């Protein structure tokens, strides 16, 4: 159980929730393991199988407390809201922001600040931790250029310019991505970012992990009442969860890229775990996919200190916290959206 931003997160998959005397009661089998007054809550997000009692759901609806049910793996199932409090006002404001470049720019600017900051931090971390194994003469100039791009992002009020800067930063970052691959260099060579389909082992892993991260972000947005399909940086396209792609930008390097590099460098994944089809696409074996998914879920359980809240949470809750911060900013409770700046 974890309470953040007036939201109760129930992480244990074997917890049942009920209501008594205006409190939410948490049960593990027949034992009470926690309770919290309902009046201090705005949301309850449940990652468990047993679920919640009808009495609790009714009381949450009466008090305007949203209760969201997820699978233990983080897949969105449903959200229960009362008649007097829904997400219509939040979503209507989200749509207004999406249609107004002047309103959207502050959100996009902060999201990209988070993305570039974290890519720069990731590169800097490798130069500090492995100064004798990476080519610092190649990486350090890229870090310096990324620093200059951070300044450009802060001064930009144009979405098209911000998108251009984002593209330039991504090109700079991926130009030295191969330097961070320290082991298995024969089987894992990164020349450039390619997708649809990925044509090498590294891009296959990146694309797969970005898909997992986008799914986690989409689930988090649905849980907090936002529309994952209406974004600010990524334009609307049928079937594309544009706001989830926006939200994941600041988490790509800090979570997904470092996860991929760790699996390669620690030899948790190897060249034999991939196969190439006739069309040139590189795919995982079934066993490799299972290994990646298992390691991904384990990584999400790692405790970190959230850089903005300064509270300990698991990596898996980061998308939910960022989605909550984003919704609060859209509602006007925060002056600006605080991006995830990893340290």
XYZ file of C-alpha atoms in Angstrom:
343
model
C 0.000 0.000 0.000
C 1.319 3.449 -0.929
C -0.400 6.839 -0.686
C 0.818 9.534 -3.104
C -0.916 12.724 -4.253
C -4.120 11.713 -2.410
C -4.096 8.453 -4.362
C -3.986 5.040 -2.695
C -1.951 2.517 -4.682
C -2.591 -1.127 -3.757
C 0.343 -3.037 -5.226
C -0.048 -6.481 -3.641
C -1.953 -8.802 -5.958
C -3.715 -10.705 -3.154
C -5.368 -7.751 -1.357
C -9.151 -7.354 -1.050
C -10.686 -3.952 -0.242
C -13.812 -3.224 1.758
C -15.402 -0.267 3.564
C -16.217 0.265 7.224
C -16.945 3.433 9.193
C -15.846 5.733 6.325
C -12.538 3.881 5.960
C -11.131 1.728 3.200
C -10.004 -1.565 4.755
C -7.314 -3.733 3.171
C -7.537 -7.481 3.759
C -5.050 -10.248 3.051
C -7.026 -13.458 3.351
C -8.805 -12.922 6.673
C -6.340 -10.477 8.198
C -6.689 -6.697 8.135
C -3.374 -5.282 6.887
C -4.257 -1.614 6.585
C -6.922 1.071 6.663
C -7.190 4.672 5.506
C -9.927 7.312 5.920
C -11.848 7.813 2.678
C -12.046 11.582 3.135
C -8.298 11.988 2.477
C -8.465 10.214 -0.900
C -9.200 11.321 -4.456
C -8.337 8.050 -6.200
C -7.730 4.380 -5.455
C -5.702 2.343 -7.951
C -5.801 -1.401 -7.353
C -3.286 -3.862 -8.834
C -4.843 -7.023 -7.406
C -7.040 -9.955 -8.370
C -9.521 -10.183 -5.452
C -10.987 -6.710 -6.107
C -13.205 -4.610 -3.869
C -16.574 -4.877 -2.177
C -19.713 -3.324 -3.726
C -20.086 -1.303 -0.509
C -16.675 0.305 -1.020
C -17.358 1.039 -4.691
C -20.685 2.590 -3.738
C -19.102 4.731 -1.040
C -16.337 5.850 -3.437
C -18.978 6.818 -6.000
C -20.866 8.753 -3.325
C -17.748 10.635 -2.227
C -16.444 11.270 -5.720
C -13.428 8.991 -5.308
C -12.326 7.297 -8.511
C -11.444 3.628 -8.140
C -9.425 1.972 -10.905
C -8.819 -1.730 -11.367
C -5.622 -2.956 -13.045
C -4.105 -6.387 -13.484
C -1.007 -7.024 -11.331
C 1.010 -6.561 -14.541
C -0.422 -3.056 -15.021
C -3.070 -3.591 -17.729
C -6.047 -1.249 -17.379
C -9.354 -3.041 -16.711
C -11.902 -0.404 -15.703
C -12.492 2.761 -13.716
C -15.528 3.390 -11.495
C -16.787 6.956 -10.959
C -19.877 8.378 -9.312
C -22.498 10.474 -11.106
C -21.424 13.760 -9.560
C -17.756 13.406 -10.393
C -16.348 12.119 -13.610
C -13.524 13.033 -15.905
C -15.511 15.083 -18.401
C -14.138 18.452 -17.220
C -10.584 17.125 -17.092
C -10.851 15.617 -20.555
C -12.528 18.678 -22.048
C -9.632 20.804 -20.821
C -7.186 18.242 -22.220
C -8.890 18.549 -25.621
C -8.730 22.352 -25.455
C -5.002 22.215 -24.734
C -4.431 19.758 -27.569
C -6.168 22.112 -30.020
C -4.321 25.237 -28.833
C -0.581 25.427 -29.605
C -0.033 28.229 -27.106
C -1.533 26.116 -24.294
C 0.177 22.903 -25.411
C 3.696 24.360 -25.636
C 4.414 24.529 -21.862
C 3.532 20.840 -21.504
C 5.574 19.777 -24.533
C 8.480 21.965 -23.441
C 8.669 20.351 -19.997
C 8.251 16.828 -21.363
C 11.125 17.408 -23.780
C 13.237 18.978 -21.048
C 12.759 15.736 -19.148
C 13.623 13.634 -22.184
C 16.808 15.501 -23.119
C 17.904 15.828 -19.488
C 17.570 12.065 -19.030
C 19.362 11.191 -22.280
C 22.204 13.485 -21.251
C 22.254 11.929 -17.767
C 22.353 8.404 -19.227
C 25.348 9.245 -21.407
C 27.084 11.034 -18.546
C 26.524 8.081 -16.247
C 28.372 5.767 -18.638
C 31.312 8.169 -18.984
C 31.602 8.354 -15.182
C 31.107 4.647 -14.473
C 33.155 3.255 -17.375
C 35.705 5.926 -18.344
C 38.163 3.321 -19.638
C 35.581 1.348 -21.635
C 33.644 4.056 -23.474
C 34.964 6.605 -25.932
C 34.585 9.803 -23.920
C 36.052 11.830 -26.784
C 32.968 10.908 -28.798
C 30.333 11.033 -26.043
C 31.322 14.266 -24.265
C 30.746 16.538 -27.305
C 27.262 15.021 -27.664
C 26.556 15.775 -23.995
C 27.640 19.376 -24.562
C 25.342 19.731 -27.575
C 22.456 18.251 -25.610
C 23.102 20.887 -22.929
C 22.724 23.594 -25.557
C 19.516 22.010 -26.800
C 18.127 22.184 -23.257
C 18.537 25.949 -23.427
C 16.833 26.043 -26.848
C 13.885 24.038 -25.508
C 13.378 26.436 -22.587
C 13.198 29.415 -24.968
C 10.930 27.859 -27.595
C 7.225 28.658 -27.940
C 6.618 26.794 -31.190
C 5.517 23.176 -31.418
C 7.157 22.727 -34.804
C 10.452 24.069 -33.447
C 10.191 21.841 -30.370
C 9.560 18.818 -32.575
C 12.600 19.758 -34.641
C 14.771 20.054 -31.535
C 13.486 16.696 -30.288
C 14.462 15.063 -33.568
C 17.938 16.599 -33.450
C 18.466 15.482 -29.864
C 17.368 11.937 -30.663
C 19.810 11.831 -33.587
C 22.645 13.068 -31.362
C 21.860 10.538 -28.640
C 21.551 7.540 -30.923
C 24.742 8.505 -32.768
C 26.684 7.361 -29.677
C 24.287 4.721 -28.344
C 26.597 1.941 -29.528
C 29.311 3.293 -27.207
C 27.219 2.198 -24.212
C 27.141 -1.429 -25.382
C 30.100 -2.803 -23.451
C 29.773 -6.566 -24.003
C 28.721 -8.933 -26.786
C 29.763 -6.381 -29.397
C 29.644 -8.958 -32.199
C 25.963 -9.778 -31.694
C 24.795 -6.352 -30.556
C 25.847 -3.603 -32.951
C 23.855 -0.366 -33.107
C 24.328 1.831 -36.187
C 21.079 3.790 -36.236
C 17.520 3.663 -34.986
C 15.300 1.604 -37.275
C 11.857 0.106 -36.786
C 8.801 -1.300 -38.585
C 10.453 -3.763 -38.714
C 13.671 -3.569 -36.662
C 16.582 -5.034 -38.602
C 19.094 -5.737 -35.823
C 19.079 -7.172 -32.312
C 19.417 -3.862 -30.453
C 16.592 -2.168 -32.357
C 14.391 -5.204 -31.826
C 14.883 -4.850 -28.064
C 14.373 -1.080 -28.095
C 11.166 -1.308 -30.121
C 9.761 -4.038 -27.887
C 10.592 -2.175 -24.665
C 9.210 1.106 -26.025
C 5.967 -0.747 -26.754
C 5.869 -2.018 -23.162
C 6.585 1.467 -21.807
C 3.916 3.063 -24.026
C 1.408 0.505 -22.770
C 2.312 1.280 -19.140
C 1.878 5.009 -19.821
C -1.467 4.493 -21.572
C -2.738 2.436 -18.636
C -1.573 5.128 -16.217
C -3.378 7.869 -18.168
C -6.612 5.857 -18.292
C -6.325 5.231 -14.555
C -6.105 8.968 -13.849
C -8.988 9.890 -16.140
C -7.073 11.314 -19.111
C -7.572 10.332 -22.747
C -4.463 8.449 -23.860
C -5.330 9.078 -27.533
C -5.225 12.905 -27.456
C -1.689 14.241 -27.178
C 0.174 17.530 -27.190
C 3.518 16.661 -28.825
C 2.342 13.748 -30.965
C -0.483 14.662 -33.315
C -3.755 12.754 -33.375
C -3.913 9.661 -35.560
C -6.542 6.903 -35.557
C -5.504 4.165 -33.148
C -2.418 6.017 -31.852
C -2.217 6.696 -28.121
C -0.600 10.080 -28.618
C -0.638 11.284 -24.992
C 0.929 7.981 -23.877
C 3.722 8.590 -26.396
C 4.111 12.114 -24.995
C 4.310 10.872 -21.423
C 6.836 8.132 -22.192
C 9.339 10.508 -23.823
C 10.954 11.503 -20.532
C 11.124 7.836 -19.439
C 12.700 6.333 -22.585
C 16.351 6.777 -21.651
C 15.961 6.610 -17.873
C 14.030 3.339 -17.895
C 13.710 1.555 -21.257
C 17.151 2.314 -22.737
C 18.992 1.550 -19.509
C 17.010 -1.674 -19.200
C 18.029 -2.769 -22.713
C 21.679 -1.856 -22.145
C 21.711 -3.666 -18.808
C 20.316 -6.872 -20.308
C 22.926 -6.808 -23.074
C 25.889 -5.819 -20.915
C 25.022 -8.320 -18.186
C 24.486 -11.032 -20.845
C 20.924 -11.699 -19.746
C 20.076 -11.768 -23.438
C 22.356 -13.157 -26.139
C 22.681 -13.365 -29.899
C 21.154 -16.849 -29.987
C 17.910 -15.382 -28.640
C 17.100 -13.672 -31.957
C 16.052 -14.876 -35.375
C 15.916 -13.074 -38.719
C 13.002 -13.601 -41.093
C 13.063 -13.492 -44.878
C 11.900 -9.872 -44.954
C 14.934 -8.828 -42.866
C 13.001 -8.304 -39.649
C 14.684 -9.406 -36.435
C 12.473 -11.079 -33.848
C 12.899 -12.737 -30.455
C 12.548 -16.385 -29.743
C 9.627 -17.216 -27.483
C 11.991 -17.919 -24.589
C 13.771 -14.598 -25.053
C 10.500 -12.707 -25.070
C 9.509 -14.422 -21.847
C 12.885 -13.536 -20.298
C 12.548 -9.881 -21.284
C 9.005 -9.641 -19.940
C 10.018 -11.283 -16.662
C 13.013 -8.957 -16.248
C 10.864 -5.941 -17.177
C 8.370 -6.754 -14.434
C 11.196 -7.273 -11.941
C 12.738 -3.928 -12.904
C 9.405 -2.232 -12.223
C 9.581 -3.458 -8.616
C 12.876 -1.610 -7.967
C 12.563 1.150 -5.369
C 13.648 4.670 -6.306
C 13.178 8.141 -4.833
C 10.911 10.179 -7.074
C 12.883 13.343 -7.956
C 9.891 15.691 -7.628
C 7.928 14.154 -4.745
C 11.058 13.023 -2.875
C 9.238 9.871 -1.814
C 10.241 6.265 -2.331
C 8.187 4.444 -4.966
C 8.772 1.561 -7.352
C 9.790 2.193 -10.958
C 6.466 0.698 -12.001
C 4.548 3.525 -10.324
C 6.480 6.297 -12.098
C 4.093 6.483 -15.099
C 1.142 6.703 -12.698
C 2.727 9.458 -10.651
C 3.589 11.424 -13.813
C 0.052 10.927 -15.121
C -1.339 12.197 -11.812
C 0.942 15.240 -11.937
C -0.128 15.878 -15.530
C -3.827 15.650 -14.652
C -3.334 18.022 -11.726
C -1.621 20.517 -13.959
C -4.411 20.289 -16.544
C -6.971 20.839 -13.770
C -5.056 23.935 -12.650
C -3.819 22.538 -9.336
C -0.163 22.923 -10.422
C 1.345 25.900 -12.214
C 3.287 23.696 -14.627
C 3.881 20.047 -15.340
C 6.933 18.708 -13.431
C 8.846 16.318 -15.718
C 10.660 13.268 -14.435
C 14.291 14.390 -14.093
C 16.298 11.332 -13.134
C 19.475 11.613 -11.057
